[in-house]
JSON list of C-alpha atoms in Angstrom, two decimals:
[
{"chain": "A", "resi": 1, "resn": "UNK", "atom": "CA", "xyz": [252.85, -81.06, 66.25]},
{"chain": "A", "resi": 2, "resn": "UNK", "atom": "CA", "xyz": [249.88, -81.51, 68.68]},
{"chain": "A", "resi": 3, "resn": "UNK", "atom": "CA", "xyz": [250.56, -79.87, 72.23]},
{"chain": "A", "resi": 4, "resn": "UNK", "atom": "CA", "xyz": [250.22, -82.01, 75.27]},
{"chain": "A", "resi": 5, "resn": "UNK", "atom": "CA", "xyz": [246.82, -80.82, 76.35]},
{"chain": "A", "resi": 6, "resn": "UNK", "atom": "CA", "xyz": [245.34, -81.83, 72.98]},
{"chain": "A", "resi": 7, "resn": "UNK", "atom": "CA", "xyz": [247.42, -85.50, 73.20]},
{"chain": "A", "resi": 8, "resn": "UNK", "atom": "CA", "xyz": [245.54, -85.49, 76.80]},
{"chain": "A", "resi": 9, "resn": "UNK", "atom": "CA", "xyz": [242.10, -84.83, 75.60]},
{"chain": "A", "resi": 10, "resn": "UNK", "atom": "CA", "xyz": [242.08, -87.24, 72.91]},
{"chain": "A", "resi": 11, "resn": "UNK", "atom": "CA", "xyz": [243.81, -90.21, 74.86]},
{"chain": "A", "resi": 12, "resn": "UNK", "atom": "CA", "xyz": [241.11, -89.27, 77.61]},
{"chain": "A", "resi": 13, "resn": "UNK", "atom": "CA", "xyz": [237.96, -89.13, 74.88]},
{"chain": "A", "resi": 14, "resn": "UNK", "atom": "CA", "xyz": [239.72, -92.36, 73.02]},
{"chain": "A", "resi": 15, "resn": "UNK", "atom": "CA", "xyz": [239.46, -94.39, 76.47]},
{"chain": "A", "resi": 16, "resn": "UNK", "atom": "CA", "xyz": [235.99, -93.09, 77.57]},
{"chain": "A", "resi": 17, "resn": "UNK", "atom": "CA", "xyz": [235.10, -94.22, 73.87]},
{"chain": "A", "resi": 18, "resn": "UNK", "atom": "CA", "xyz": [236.91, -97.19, 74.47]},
{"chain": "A", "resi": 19, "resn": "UNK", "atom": "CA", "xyz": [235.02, -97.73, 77.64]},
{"chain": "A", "resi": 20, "resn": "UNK", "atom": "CA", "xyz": [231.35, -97.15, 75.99]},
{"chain": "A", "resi": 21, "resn": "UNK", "atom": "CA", "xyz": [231.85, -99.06, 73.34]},
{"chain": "A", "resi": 22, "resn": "UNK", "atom": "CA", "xyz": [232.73, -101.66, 75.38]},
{"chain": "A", "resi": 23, "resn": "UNK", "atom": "CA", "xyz": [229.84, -101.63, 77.96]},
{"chain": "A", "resi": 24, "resn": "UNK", "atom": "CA", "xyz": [227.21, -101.28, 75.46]},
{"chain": "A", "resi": 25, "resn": "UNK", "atom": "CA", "xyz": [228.72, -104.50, 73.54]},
{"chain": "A", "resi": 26, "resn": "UNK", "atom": "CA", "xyz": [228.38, -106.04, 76.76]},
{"chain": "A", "resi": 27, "resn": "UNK", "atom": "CA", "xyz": [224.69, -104.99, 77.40]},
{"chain": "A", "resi": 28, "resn": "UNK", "atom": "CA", "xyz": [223.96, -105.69, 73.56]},
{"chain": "A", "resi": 29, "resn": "UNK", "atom": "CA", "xyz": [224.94, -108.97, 73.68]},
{"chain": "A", "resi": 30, "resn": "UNK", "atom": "CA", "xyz": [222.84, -109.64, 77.41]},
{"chain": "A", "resi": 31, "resn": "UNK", "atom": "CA", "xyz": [219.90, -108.39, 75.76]},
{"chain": "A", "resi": 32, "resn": "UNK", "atom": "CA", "xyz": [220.25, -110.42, 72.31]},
{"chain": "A", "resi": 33, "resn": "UNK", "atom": "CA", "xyz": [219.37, -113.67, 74.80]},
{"chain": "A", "resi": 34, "resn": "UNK", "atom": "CA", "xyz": [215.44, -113.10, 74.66]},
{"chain": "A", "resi": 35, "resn": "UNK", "atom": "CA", "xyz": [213.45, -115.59, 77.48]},
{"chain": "A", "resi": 36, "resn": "UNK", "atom": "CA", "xyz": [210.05, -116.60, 75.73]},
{"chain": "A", "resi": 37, "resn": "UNK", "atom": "CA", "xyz": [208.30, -116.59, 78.83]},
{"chain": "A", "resi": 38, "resn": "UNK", "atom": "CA", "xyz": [204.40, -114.33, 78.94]},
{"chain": "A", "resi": 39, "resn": "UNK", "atom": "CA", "xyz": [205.73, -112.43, 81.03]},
{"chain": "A", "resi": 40, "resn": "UNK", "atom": "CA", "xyz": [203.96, -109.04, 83.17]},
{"chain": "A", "resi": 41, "resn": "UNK", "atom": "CA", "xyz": [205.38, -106.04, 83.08]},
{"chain": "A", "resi": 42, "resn": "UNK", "atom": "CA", "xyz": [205.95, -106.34, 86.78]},
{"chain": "A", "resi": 43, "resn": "UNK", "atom": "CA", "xyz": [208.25, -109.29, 86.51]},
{"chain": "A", "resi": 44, "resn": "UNK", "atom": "CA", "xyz": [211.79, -108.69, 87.29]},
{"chain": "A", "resi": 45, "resn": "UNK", "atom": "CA", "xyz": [213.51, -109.72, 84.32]},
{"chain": "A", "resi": 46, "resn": "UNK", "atom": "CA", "xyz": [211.29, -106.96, 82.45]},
{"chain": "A", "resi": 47, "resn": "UNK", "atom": "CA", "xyz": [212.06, -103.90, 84.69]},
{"chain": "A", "resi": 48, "resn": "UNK", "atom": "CA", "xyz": [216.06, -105.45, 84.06]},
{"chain": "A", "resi": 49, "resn": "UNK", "atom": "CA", "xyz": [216.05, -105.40, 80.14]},
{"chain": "A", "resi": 50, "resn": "UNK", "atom": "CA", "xyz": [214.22, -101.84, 80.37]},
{"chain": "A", "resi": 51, "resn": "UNK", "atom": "CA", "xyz": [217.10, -100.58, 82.58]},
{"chain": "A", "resi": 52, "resn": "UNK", "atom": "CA", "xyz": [219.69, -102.16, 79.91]},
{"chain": "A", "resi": 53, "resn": "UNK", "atom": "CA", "xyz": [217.90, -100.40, 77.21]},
{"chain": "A", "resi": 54, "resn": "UNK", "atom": "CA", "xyz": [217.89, -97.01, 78.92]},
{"chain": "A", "resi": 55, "resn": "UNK", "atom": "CA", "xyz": [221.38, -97.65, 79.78]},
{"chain": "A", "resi": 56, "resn": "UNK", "atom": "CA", "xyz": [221.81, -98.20, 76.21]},
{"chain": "A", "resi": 57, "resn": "UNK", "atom": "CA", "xyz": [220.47, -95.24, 74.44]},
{"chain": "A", "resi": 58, "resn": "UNK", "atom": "CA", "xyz": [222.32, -93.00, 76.97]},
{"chain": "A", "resi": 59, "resn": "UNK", "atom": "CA", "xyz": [225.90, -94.64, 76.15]},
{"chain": "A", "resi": 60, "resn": "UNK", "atom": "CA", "xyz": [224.96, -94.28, 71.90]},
{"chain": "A", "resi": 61, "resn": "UNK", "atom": "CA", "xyz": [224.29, -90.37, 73.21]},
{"chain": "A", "resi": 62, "resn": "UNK", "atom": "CA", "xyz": [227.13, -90.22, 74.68]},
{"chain": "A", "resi": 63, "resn": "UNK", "atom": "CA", "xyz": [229.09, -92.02, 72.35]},
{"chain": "A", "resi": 64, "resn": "UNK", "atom": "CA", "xyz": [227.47, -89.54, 69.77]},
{"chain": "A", "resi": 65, "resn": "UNK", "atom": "CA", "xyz": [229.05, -86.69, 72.06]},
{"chain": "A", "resi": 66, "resn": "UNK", "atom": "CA", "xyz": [232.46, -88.18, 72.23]},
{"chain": "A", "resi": 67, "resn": "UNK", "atom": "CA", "xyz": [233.25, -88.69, 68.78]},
{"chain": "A", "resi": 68, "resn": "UNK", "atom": "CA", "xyz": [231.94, -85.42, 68.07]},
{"chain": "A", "resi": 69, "resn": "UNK", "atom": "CA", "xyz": [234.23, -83.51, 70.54]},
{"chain": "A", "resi": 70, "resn": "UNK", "atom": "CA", "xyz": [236.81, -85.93, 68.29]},
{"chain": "A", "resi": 71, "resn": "UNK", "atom": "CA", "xyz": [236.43, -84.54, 64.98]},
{"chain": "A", "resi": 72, "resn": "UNK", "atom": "CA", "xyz": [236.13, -80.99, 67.57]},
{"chain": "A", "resi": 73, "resn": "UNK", "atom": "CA", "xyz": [239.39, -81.77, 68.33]},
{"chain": "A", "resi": 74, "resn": "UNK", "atom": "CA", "xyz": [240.69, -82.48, 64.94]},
{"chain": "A", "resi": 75, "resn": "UNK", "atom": "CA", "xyz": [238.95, -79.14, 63.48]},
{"chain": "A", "resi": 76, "resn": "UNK", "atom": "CA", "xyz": [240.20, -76.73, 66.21]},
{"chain": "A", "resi": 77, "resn": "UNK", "atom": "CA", "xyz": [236.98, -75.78, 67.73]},
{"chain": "A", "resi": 78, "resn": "UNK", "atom": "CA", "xyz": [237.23, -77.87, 70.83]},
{"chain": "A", "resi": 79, "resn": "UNK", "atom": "CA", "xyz": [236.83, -76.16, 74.17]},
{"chain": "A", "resi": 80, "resn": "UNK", "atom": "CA", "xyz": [234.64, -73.51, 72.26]},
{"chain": "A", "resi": 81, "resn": "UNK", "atom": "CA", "xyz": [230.80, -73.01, 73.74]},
{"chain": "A", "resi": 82, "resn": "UNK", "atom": "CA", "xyz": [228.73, -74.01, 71.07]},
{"chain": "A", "resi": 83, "resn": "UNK", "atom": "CA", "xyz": [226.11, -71.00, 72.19]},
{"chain": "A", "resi": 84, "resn": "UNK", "atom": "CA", "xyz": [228.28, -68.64, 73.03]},
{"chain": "A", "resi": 85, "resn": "UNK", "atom": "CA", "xyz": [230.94, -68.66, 71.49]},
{"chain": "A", "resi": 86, "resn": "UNK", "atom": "CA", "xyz": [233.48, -68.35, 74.96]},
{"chain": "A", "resi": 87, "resn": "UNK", "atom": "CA", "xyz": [236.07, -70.60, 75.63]},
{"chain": "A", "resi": 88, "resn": "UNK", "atom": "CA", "xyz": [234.92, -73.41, 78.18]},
{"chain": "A", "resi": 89, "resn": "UNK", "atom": "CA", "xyz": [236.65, -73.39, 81.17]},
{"chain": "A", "resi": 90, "resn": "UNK", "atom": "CA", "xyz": [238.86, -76.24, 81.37]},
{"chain": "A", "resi": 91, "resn": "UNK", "atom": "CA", "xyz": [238.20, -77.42, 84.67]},
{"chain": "A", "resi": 92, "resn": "UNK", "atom": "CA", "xyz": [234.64, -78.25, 83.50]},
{"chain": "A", "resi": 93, "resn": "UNK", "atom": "CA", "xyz": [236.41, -80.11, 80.03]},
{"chain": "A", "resi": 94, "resn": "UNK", "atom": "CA", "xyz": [238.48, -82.20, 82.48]},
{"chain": "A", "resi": 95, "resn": "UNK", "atom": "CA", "xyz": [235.66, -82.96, 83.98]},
{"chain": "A", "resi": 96, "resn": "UNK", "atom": "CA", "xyz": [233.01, -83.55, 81.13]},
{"chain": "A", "resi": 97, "resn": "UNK", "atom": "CA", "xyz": [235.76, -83.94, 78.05]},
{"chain": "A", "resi": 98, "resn": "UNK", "atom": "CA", "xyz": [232.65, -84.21, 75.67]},
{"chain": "A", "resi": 99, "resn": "UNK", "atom": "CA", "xyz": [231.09, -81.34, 76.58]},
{"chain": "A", "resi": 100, "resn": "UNK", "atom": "CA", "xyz": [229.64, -78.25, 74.29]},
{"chain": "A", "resi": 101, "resn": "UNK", "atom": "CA", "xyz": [228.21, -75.59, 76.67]},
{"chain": "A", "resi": 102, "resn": "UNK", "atom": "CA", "xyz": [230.22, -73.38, 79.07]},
{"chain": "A", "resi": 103, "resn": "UNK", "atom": "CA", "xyz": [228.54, -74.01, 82.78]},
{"chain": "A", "resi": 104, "resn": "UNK", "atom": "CA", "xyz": [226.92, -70.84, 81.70]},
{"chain": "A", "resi": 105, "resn": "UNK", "atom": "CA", "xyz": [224.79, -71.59, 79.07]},
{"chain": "A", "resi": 106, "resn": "UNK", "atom": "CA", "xyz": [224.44, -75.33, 80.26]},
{"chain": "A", "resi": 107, "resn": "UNK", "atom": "CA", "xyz": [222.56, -73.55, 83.37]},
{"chain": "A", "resi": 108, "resn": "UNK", "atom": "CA", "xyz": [220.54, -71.85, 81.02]},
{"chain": "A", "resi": 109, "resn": "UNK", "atom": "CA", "xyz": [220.00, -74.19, 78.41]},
{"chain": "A", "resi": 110, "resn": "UNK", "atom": "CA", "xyz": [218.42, -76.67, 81.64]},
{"chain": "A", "resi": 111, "resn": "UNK", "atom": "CA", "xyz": [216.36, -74.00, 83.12]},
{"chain": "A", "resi": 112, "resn": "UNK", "atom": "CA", "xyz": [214.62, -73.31, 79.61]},
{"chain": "A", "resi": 113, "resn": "UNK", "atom": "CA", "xyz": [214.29, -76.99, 79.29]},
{"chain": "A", "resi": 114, "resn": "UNK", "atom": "CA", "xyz": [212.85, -77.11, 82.34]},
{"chain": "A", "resi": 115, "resn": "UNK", "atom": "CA", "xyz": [210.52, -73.60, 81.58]},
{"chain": "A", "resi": 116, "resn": "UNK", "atom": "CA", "xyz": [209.06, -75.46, 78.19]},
{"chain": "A", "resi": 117, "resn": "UNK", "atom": "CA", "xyz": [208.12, -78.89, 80.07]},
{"chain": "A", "resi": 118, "resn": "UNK", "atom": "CA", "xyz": [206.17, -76.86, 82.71]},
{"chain": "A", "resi": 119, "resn": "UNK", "atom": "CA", "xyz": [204.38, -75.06, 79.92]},
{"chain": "A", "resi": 120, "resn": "UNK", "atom": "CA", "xyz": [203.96, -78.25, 77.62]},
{"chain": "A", "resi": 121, "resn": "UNK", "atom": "CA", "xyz": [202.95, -80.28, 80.90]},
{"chain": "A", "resi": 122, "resn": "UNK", "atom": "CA", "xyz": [200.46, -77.74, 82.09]},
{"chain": "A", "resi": 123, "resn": "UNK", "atom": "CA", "xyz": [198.43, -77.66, 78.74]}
]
């Protein structure tokens, strides 16, 4: 029998899924309608579809991250920091269902990130 919290989590991930899946059908389907026009890059309709595109790869990512914390669910190893190993509080799951890093390591995983462009920028 799952307990409630899982039953929560799952219904929560299914309709942020849901949601996603939805949206990015939506934004799909505006983009499919292409305007042969020539077009410069400052023309409105341009800066539009590059916004829907952006939009787009950031829902597939985060579509990526919700069915992962799925099959997370499914395994066991939900709620489990993927760096180090601690329990996530779940405050910040409620929060950020989809989530793999404890605030802890997401801190530090964002200030390396941030470290390694400053290096690669300043070469």
């Amino acid at each position: 029998m799952m307990s409630d919290k899982k039953e929560e989590r799952i219904a929560k991930l299914k309709k942020e899924q849901a949601l996603a899946l939805q949206e990015l059908e939506y934004l799909r389907e505006s983009l499919r309608y292409e305007v042969d026009l020539d077009l410069d890059e400052a023309d409105p309709y341009v800066t539009e579809r590059e916004m829907a595109m952006g939009v787009i790869v950031d829902l597939e990512r985060k579509l990526k991250a919700i069915n992962y914390a799925l099959s997370q669910l499914e395994s066991g190893t939900y709620g489990i920091c993927e760096r180090c190993g601690q329990p996530i509080d779940p405050a910040r799951l409620e929060v950020i269902p989809e989530t793999t890093l404890c605030i802890k390591c997401k801190t530090i995983v964002e200030r390396e990130g941030r470290n390694n462009q400053k290096i690669y920028y300043n070469l």
